[in-house]
CSV table of C-alpha atoms in Angstrom, one decimal:
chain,number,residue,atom,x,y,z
M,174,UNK,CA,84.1,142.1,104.2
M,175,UNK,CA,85.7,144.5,101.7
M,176,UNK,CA,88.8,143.7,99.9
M,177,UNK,CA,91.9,145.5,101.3
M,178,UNK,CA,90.3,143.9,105.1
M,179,UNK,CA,90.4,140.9,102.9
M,180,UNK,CA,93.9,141.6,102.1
M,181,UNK,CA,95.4,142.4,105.2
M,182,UNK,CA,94.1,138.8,106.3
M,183,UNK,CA,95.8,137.2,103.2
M,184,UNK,CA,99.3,139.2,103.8
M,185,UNK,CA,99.3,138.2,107.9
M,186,UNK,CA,98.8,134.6,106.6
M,187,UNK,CA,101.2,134.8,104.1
M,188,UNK,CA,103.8,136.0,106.4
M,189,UNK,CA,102.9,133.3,108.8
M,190,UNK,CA,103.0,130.4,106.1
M,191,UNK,CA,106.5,131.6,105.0
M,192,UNK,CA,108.1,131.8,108.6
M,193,UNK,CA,106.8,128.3,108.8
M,194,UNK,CA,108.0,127.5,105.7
M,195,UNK,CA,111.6,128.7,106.7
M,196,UNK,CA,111.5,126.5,109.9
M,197,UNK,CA,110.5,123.5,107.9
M,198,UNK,CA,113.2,123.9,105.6
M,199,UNK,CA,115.6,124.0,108.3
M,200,UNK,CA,114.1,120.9,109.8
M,201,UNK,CA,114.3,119.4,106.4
M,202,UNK,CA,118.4,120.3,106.0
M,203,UNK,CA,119.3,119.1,109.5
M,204,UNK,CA,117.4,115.9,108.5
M,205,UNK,CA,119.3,115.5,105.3
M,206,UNK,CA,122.4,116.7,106.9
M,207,UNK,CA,121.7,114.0,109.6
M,208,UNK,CA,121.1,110.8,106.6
M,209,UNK,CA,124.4,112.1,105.4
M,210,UNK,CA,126.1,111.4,108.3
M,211,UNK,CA,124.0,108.1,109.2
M,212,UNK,CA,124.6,106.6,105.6
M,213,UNK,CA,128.8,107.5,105.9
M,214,UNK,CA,128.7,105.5,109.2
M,215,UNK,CA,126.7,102.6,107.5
M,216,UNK,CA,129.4,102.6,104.8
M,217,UNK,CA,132.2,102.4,107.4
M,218,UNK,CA,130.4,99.6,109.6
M,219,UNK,CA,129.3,97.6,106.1
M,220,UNK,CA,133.4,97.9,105.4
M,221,UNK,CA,134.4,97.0,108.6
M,222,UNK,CA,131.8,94.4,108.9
M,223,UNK,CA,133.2,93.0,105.5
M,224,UNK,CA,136.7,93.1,107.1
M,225,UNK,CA,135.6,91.3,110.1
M,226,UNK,CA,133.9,88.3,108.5
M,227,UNK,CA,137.2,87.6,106.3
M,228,UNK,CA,139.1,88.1,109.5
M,229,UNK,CA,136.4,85.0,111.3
M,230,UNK,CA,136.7,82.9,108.1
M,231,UNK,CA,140.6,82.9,108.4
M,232,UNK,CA,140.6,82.8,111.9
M,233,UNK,CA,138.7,79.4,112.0
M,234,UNK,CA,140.5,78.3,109.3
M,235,UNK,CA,143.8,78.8,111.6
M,236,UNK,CA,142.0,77.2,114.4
M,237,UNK,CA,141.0,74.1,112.8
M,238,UNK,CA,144.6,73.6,111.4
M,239,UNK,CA,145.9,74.2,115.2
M,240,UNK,CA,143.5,72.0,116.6
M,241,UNK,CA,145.0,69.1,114.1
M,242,UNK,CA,148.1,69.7,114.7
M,243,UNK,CA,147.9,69.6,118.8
M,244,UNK,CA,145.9,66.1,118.2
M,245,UNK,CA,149.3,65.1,115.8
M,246,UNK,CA,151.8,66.4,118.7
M,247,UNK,CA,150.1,64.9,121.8
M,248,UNK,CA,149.9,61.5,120.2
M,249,UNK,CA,152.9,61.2,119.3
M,250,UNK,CA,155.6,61.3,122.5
M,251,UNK,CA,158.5,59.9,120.0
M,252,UNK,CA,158.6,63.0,118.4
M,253,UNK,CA,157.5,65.5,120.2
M,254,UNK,CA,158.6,67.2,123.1
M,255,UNK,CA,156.7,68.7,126.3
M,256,UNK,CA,157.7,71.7,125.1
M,257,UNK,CA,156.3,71.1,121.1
M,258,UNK,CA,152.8,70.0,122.9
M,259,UNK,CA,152.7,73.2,125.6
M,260,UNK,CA,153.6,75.6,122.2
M,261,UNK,CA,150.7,73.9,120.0
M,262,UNK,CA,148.3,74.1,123.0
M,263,UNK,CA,149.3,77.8,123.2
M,264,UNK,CA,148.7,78.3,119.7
M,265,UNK,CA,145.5,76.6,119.4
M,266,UNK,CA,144.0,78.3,122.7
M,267,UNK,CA,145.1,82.1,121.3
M,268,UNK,CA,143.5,81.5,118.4
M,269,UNK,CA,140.5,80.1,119.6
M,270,UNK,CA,140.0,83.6,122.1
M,271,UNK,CA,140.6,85.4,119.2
M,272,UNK,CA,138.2,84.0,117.0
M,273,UNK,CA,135.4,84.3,120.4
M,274,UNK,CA,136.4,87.8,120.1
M,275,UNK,CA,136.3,88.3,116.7
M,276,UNK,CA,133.0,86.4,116.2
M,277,UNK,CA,131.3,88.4,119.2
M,278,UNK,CA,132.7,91.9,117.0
M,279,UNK,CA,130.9,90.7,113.9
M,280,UNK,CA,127.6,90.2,115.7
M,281,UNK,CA,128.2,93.3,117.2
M,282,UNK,CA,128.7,95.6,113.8
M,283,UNK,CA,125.8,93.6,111.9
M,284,UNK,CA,123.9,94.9,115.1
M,285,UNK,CA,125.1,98.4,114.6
M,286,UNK,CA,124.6,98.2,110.7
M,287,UNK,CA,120.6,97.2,111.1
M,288,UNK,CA,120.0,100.1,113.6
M,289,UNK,CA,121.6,102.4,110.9
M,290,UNK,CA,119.6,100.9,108.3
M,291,UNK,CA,116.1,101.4,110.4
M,292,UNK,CA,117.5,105.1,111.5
M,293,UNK,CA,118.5,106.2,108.0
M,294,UNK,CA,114.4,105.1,107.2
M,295,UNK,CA,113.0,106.6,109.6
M,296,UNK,CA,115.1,109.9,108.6
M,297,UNK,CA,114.1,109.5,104.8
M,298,UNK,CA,110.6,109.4,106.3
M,299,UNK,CA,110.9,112.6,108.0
M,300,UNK,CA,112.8,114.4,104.8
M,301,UNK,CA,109.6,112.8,102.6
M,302,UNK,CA,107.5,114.5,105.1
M,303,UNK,CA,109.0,117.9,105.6
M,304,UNK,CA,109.2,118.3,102.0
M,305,UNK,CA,106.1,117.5,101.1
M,306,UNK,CA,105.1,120.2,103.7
M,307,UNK,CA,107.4,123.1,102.1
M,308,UNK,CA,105.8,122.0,98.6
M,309,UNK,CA,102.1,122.1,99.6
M,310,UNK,CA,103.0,125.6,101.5
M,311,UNK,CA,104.5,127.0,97.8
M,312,UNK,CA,101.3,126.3,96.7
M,313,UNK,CA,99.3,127.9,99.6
M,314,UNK,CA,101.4,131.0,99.1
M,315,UNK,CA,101.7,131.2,95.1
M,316,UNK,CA,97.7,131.4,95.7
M,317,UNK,CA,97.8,133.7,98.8
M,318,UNK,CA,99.7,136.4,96.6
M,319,UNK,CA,97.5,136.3,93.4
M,320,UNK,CA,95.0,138.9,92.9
M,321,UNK,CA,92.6,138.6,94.9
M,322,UNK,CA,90.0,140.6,92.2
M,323,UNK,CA,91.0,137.7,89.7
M,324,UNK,CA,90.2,134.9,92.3
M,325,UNK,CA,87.2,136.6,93.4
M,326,UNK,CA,85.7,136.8,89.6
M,327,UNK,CA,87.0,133.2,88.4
M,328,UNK,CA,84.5,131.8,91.8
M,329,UNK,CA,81.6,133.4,91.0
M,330,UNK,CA,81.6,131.5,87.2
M,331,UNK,CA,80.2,128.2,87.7
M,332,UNK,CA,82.4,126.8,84.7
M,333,UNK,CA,85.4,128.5,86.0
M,334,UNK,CA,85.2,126.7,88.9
M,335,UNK,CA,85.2,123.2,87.8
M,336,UNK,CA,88.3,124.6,85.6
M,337,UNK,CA,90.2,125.6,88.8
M,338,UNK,CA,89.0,122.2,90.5
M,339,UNK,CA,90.5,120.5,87.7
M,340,UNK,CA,93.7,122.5,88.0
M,341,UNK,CA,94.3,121.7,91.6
M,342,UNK,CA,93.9,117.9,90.9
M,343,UNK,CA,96.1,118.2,88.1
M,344,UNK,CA,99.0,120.3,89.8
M,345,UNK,CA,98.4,117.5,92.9
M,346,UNK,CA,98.6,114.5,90.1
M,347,UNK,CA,101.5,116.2,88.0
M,348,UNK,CA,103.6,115.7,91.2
M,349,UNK,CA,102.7,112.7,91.9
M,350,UNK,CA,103.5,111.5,88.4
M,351,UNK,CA,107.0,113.2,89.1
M,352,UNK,CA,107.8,111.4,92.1
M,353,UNK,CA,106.5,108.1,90.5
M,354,UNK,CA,109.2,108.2,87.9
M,355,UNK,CA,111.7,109.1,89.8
M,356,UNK,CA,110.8,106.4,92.2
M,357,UNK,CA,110.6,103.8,89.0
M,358,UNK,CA,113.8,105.1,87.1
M,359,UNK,CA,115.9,105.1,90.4
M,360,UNK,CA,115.2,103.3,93.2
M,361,UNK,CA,113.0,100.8,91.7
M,362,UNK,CA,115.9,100.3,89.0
M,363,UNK,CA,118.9,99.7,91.5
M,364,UNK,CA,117.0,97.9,93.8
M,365,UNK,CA,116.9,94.9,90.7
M,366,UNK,CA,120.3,95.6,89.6
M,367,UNK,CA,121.3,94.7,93.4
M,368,UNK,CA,119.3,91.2,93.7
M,369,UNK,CA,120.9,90.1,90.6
M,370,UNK,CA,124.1,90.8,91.5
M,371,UNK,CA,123.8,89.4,95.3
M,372,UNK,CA,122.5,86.3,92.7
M,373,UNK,CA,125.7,85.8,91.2
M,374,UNK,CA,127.7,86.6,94.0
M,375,UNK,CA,125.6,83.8,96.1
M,376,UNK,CA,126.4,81.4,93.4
M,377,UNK,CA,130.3,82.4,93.4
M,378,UNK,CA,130.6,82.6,97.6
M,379,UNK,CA,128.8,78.8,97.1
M,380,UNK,CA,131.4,77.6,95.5
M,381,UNK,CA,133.9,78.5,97.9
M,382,UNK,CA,132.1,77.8,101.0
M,383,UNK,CA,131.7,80.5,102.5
M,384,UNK,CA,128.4,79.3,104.8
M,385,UNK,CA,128.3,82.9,107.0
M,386,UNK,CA,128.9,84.8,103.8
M,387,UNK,CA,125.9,83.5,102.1
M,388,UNK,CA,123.6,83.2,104.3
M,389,UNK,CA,124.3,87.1,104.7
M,390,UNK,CA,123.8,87.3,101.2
M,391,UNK,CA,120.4,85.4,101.0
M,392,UNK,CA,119.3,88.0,104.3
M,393,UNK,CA,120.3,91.0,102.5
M,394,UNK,CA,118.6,89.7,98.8
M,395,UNK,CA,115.0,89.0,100.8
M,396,UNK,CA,115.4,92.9,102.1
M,397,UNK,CA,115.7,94.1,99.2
M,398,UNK,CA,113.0,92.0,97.1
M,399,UNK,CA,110.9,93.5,99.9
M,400,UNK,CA,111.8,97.0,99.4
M,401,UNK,CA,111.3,96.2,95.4
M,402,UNK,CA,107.7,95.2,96.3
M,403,UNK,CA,107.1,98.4,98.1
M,404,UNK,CA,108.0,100.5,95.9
M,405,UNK,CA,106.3,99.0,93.3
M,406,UNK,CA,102.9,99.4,95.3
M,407,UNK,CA,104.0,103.2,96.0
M,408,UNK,CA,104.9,103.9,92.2
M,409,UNK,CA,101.0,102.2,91.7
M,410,UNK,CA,99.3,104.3,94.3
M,411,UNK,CA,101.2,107.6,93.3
M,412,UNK,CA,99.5,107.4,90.1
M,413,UNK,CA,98.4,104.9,88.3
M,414,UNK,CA,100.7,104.5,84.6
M,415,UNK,CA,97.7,103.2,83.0
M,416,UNK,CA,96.0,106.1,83.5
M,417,UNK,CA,98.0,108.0,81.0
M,418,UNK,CA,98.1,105.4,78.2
M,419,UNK,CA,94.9,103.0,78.5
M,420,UNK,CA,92.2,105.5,80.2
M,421,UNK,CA,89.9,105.6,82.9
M,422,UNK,CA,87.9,102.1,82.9
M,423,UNK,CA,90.9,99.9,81.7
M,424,UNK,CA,92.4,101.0,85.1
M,425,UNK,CA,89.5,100.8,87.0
M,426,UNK,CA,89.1,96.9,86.2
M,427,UNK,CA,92.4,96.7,86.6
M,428,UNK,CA,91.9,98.2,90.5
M,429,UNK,CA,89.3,96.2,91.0
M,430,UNK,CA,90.4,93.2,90.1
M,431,UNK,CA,93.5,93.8,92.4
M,432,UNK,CA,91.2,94.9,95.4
M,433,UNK,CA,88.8,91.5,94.7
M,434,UNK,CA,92.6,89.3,94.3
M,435,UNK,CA,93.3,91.0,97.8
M,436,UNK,CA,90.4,91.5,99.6
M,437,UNK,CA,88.1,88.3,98.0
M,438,UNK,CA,85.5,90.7,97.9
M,439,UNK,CA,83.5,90.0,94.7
M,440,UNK,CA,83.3,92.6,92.4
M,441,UNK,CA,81.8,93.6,89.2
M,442,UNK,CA,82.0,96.6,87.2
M,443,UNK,CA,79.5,97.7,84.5
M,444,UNK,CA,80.2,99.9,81.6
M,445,UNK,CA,76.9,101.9,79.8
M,446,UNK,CA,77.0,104.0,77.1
M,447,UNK,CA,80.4,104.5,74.7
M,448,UNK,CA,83.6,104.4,76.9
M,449,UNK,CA,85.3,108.1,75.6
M,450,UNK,CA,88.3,109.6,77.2
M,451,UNK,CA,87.8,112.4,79.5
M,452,UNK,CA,90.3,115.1,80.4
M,453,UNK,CA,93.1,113.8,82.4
M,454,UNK,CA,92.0,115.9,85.7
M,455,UNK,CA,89.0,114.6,85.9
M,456,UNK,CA,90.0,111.1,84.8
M,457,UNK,CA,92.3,111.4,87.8
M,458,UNK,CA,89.4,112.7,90.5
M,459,UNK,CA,86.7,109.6,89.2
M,460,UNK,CA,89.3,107.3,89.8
M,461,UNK,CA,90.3,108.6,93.2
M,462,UNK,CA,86.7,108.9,94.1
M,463,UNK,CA,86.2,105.5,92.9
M,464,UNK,CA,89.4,104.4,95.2
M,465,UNK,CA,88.1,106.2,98.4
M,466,UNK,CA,84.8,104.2,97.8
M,467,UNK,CA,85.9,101.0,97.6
M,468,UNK,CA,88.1,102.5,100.8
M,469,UNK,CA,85.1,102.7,102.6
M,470,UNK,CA,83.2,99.2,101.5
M,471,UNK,CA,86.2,97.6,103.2
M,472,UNK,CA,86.8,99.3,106.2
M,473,UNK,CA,82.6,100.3,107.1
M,474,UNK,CA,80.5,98.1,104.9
M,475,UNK,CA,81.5,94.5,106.0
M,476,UNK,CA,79.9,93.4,102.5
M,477,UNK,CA,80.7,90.3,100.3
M,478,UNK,CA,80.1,92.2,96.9
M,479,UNK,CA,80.0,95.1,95.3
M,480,UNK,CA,79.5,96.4,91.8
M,481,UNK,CA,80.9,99.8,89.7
M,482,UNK,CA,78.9,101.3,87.3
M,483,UNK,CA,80.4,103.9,84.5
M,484,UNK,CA,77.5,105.2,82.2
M,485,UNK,CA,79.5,107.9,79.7
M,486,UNK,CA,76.7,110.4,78.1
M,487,UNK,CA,77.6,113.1,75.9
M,488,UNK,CA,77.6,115.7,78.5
M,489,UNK,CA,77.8,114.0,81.6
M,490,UNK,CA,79.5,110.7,83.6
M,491,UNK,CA,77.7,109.2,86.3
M,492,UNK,CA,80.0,106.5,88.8
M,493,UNK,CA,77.4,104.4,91.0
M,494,UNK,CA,79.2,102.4,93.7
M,495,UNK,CA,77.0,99.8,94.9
M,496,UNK,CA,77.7,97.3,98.0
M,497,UNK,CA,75.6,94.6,99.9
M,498,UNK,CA,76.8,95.5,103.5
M,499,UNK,CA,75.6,96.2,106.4
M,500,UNK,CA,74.3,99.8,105.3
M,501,UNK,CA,73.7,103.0,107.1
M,502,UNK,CA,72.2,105.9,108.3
M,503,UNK,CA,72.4,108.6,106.0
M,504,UNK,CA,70.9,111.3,107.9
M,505,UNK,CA,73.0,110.7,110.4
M,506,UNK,CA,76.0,110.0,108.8
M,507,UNK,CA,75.5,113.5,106.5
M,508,UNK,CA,74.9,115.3,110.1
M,509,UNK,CA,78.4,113.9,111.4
M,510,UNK,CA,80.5,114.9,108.2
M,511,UNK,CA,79.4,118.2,108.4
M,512,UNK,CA,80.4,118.6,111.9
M,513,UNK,CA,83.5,117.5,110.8
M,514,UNK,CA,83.7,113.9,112.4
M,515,UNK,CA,83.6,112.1,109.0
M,516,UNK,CA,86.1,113.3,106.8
M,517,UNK,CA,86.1,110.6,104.3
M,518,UNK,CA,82.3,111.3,103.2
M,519,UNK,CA,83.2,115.2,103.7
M,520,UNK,CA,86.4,115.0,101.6
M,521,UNK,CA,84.8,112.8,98.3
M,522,UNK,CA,81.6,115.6,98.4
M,523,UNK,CA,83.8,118.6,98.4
M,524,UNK,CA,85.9,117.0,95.6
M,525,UNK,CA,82.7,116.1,93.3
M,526,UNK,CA,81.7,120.0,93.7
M,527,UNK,CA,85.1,121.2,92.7
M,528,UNK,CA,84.0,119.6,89.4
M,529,UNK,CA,80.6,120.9,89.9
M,530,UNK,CA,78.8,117.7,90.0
M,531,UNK,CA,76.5,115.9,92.6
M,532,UNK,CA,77.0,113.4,94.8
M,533,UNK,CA,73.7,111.3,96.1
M,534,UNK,CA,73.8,108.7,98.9
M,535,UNK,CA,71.3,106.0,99.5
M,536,UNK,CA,71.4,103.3,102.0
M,537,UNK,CA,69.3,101.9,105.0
M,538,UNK,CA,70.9,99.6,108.1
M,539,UNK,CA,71.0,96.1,106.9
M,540,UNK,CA,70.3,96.9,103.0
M,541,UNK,CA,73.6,98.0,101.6
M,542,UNK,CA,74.8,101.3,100.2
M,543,UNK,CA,74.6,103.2,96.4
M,544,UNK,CA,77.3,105.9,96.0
M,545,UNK,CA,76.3,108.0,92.8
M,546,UNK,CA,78.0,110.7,91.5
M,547,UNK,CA,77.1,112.9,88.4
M,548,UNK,CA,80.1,114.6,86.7
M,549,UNK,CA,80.1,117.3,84.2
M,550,UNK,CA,82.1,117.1,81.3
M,551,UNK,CA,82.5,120.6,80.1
M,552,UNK,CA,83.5,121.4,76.5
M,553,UNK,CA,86.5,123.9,78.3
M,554,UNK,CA,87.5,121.3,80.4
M,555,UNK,CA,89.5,119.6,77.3
């Protein structure tokens, strides 16, 4: 194919990715546009909702004192008139259909403030989404208008391409790590600042009893320890913070010792060789490698163990994954992910060869399964 045919191709995609890119975007603002709207009408329902329960508390307050002061009048016919009991009974019944009323508008708006809650998630969901669509498309076209002579030379050098491998993981994990501290110096920071404060303000409202107040107050803390915890498990699985200070095998034993505490799968990892820091990319690929393997044990192998082995030579890293499952077939298995019907075994092999290094899979039915994979570590790479 000669280049300006190649060309052509690249500019008709380009112009299709950025149309779509448009109509995402506007997806994206009307989603926004709609949270906006959805999170006012929370703040109004949460005031009114507020309003309402005082309203209750005072009503039954006012109810009680009526009802104790129709038992006073119609015991005592000496000093009370007909007339002083029918006014009491009056009272007492008013305030008791306003406090049914009142009562049924309270359930009503805490009704109206969960379904604004679940719709303002499922929004953020969609705005996550859409974004993460537009940003992958930037990167799609930033490539799609480079020059195509330059791209062309840097894939027919072997060491080039485990250098532009390593720059695609990178570029993927730098915005993960962005993400994952905005997640951790926002959210994850007012989220704790909220359960302490609903802390002290259960222990005030206690005080007073104020029994429909707290227990909202105990609801609402629960929700939001469970929002804490999952963002603390999406800060972990956007990238790992270890990673950056402690290396590559301090964080795998820290993985999988979490995936044994979770799964009670027994694991063991094995380190041969002097443990050296590699460059962060490929630091990043072993240990999603590693992850999608022990992905895989779970979900296919049905084993009881399985063991990791790092060996670190000077110009190579080999990862064996080793499990006692129920095994496979691996002819059949490497037939089916390159017709595209295992994308898991597909994905990992394409990612070893972006850093130019091998990937070799033994296993049998009823014997278990070896994952190895031999990395380069390339002097440039640094």
């Amino acid at each position: 194919m000669q280049v300006d045919s190649i060309d052509n191709v690249l500019k008709n995609a380009l112009e299709a990715v950025e149309s779509s890119k448009y109509q995402i975007y506007e997806i994206c603002e009307m989603a926004r546009s709609e949270r906006n709207a959805l999170n006012k009408e929370l703040q109004q329902v949460m005031e009114e909702t507020t309003s309402t329960i005082d309203k209750v508390d005072k009503l039954e307050l006012d109810y009680r004192r009526s009802r104790i002061r129709l038992t006073e009048v119609s015991r005592d016919f000496r000093r009370f008139s007909e007339e002083d009991i029918r006014a009491a009974y009056e009272v007492a019944t008013g305030l008791q259909l306003e406090l049914t009323i009142f009562r049924e508008k309270e359930t009503h708006l805490k009704q109206r403030r969960d379904d604004l809650q679940k719709r303002i998630k499922n929004v953020d969901k969609q705005v996550e989404r859409a974004e993460t669509v537009v940003s992958q498309m930037n990167v799609v076209v930033e490539y799609l208008t480079g020059d195509l002579n330059q791209v062309t030379r840097i894939l027919e050098s072997a060491k080039n391409r485990q250098l532009l491998g390593l720059k695609i993981i990178l570029a993927q994990e730098e915005e993960r790590k962005r993400i994952a501290r905005e997640i951790h110096d926002g959210l994850a920071q007012s989220m704790a600042n909220v359960v302490l404060r609903t802390e002290i303000a259960e222990k005030m409202l206690g005080m007073q009893q104020y029994p429909a107040v707290k227990e909202e107050l105990i609801d609402l803390k629960g929700q939001v320890r469970g929002s804490l915890e999952e963002v603390r498990k999406m800060i972990f699985n956007l990238r790992p913070m270890a990673l950056d200070d402690l290396g590559l095998v301090p964080t795998l034993r820290k993985y999988i010792q979490d995936f044994e505490d979770k799964t009670k799968v027994h694991t063991k990892i094995d380190l041969v060789g002097r443990e050296a820091r590699l460059p962060s990319g490929m630091e990043v690929a072993i240990f999603r490698l590693v992850q999608e393997c022990f992905s895989n044990v779970l979900k296919h192998a049905g084993a009881s163990s399985v063991t990791l082995e790092i060996t670190f030579q000077k110009q190579m890293v080999k990862i064996s994954i080793q499990d006692n499952g129920i095994g496979f077939d691996v002819d059949y298995t490497e037939a089916k992910a390159s017709a595209g019907n295992h994308f898991g075994l597909l994905g990992m092999r394409e990612r070893v060869e972006l850093l130019e290094g091998r990937l070799d899979i033994e296993s049998a039915k009823g014997e278990g399964a070896k994952i190895s994979m031999l990395i380069p570590i390339s002097s440039e790479s640094h």
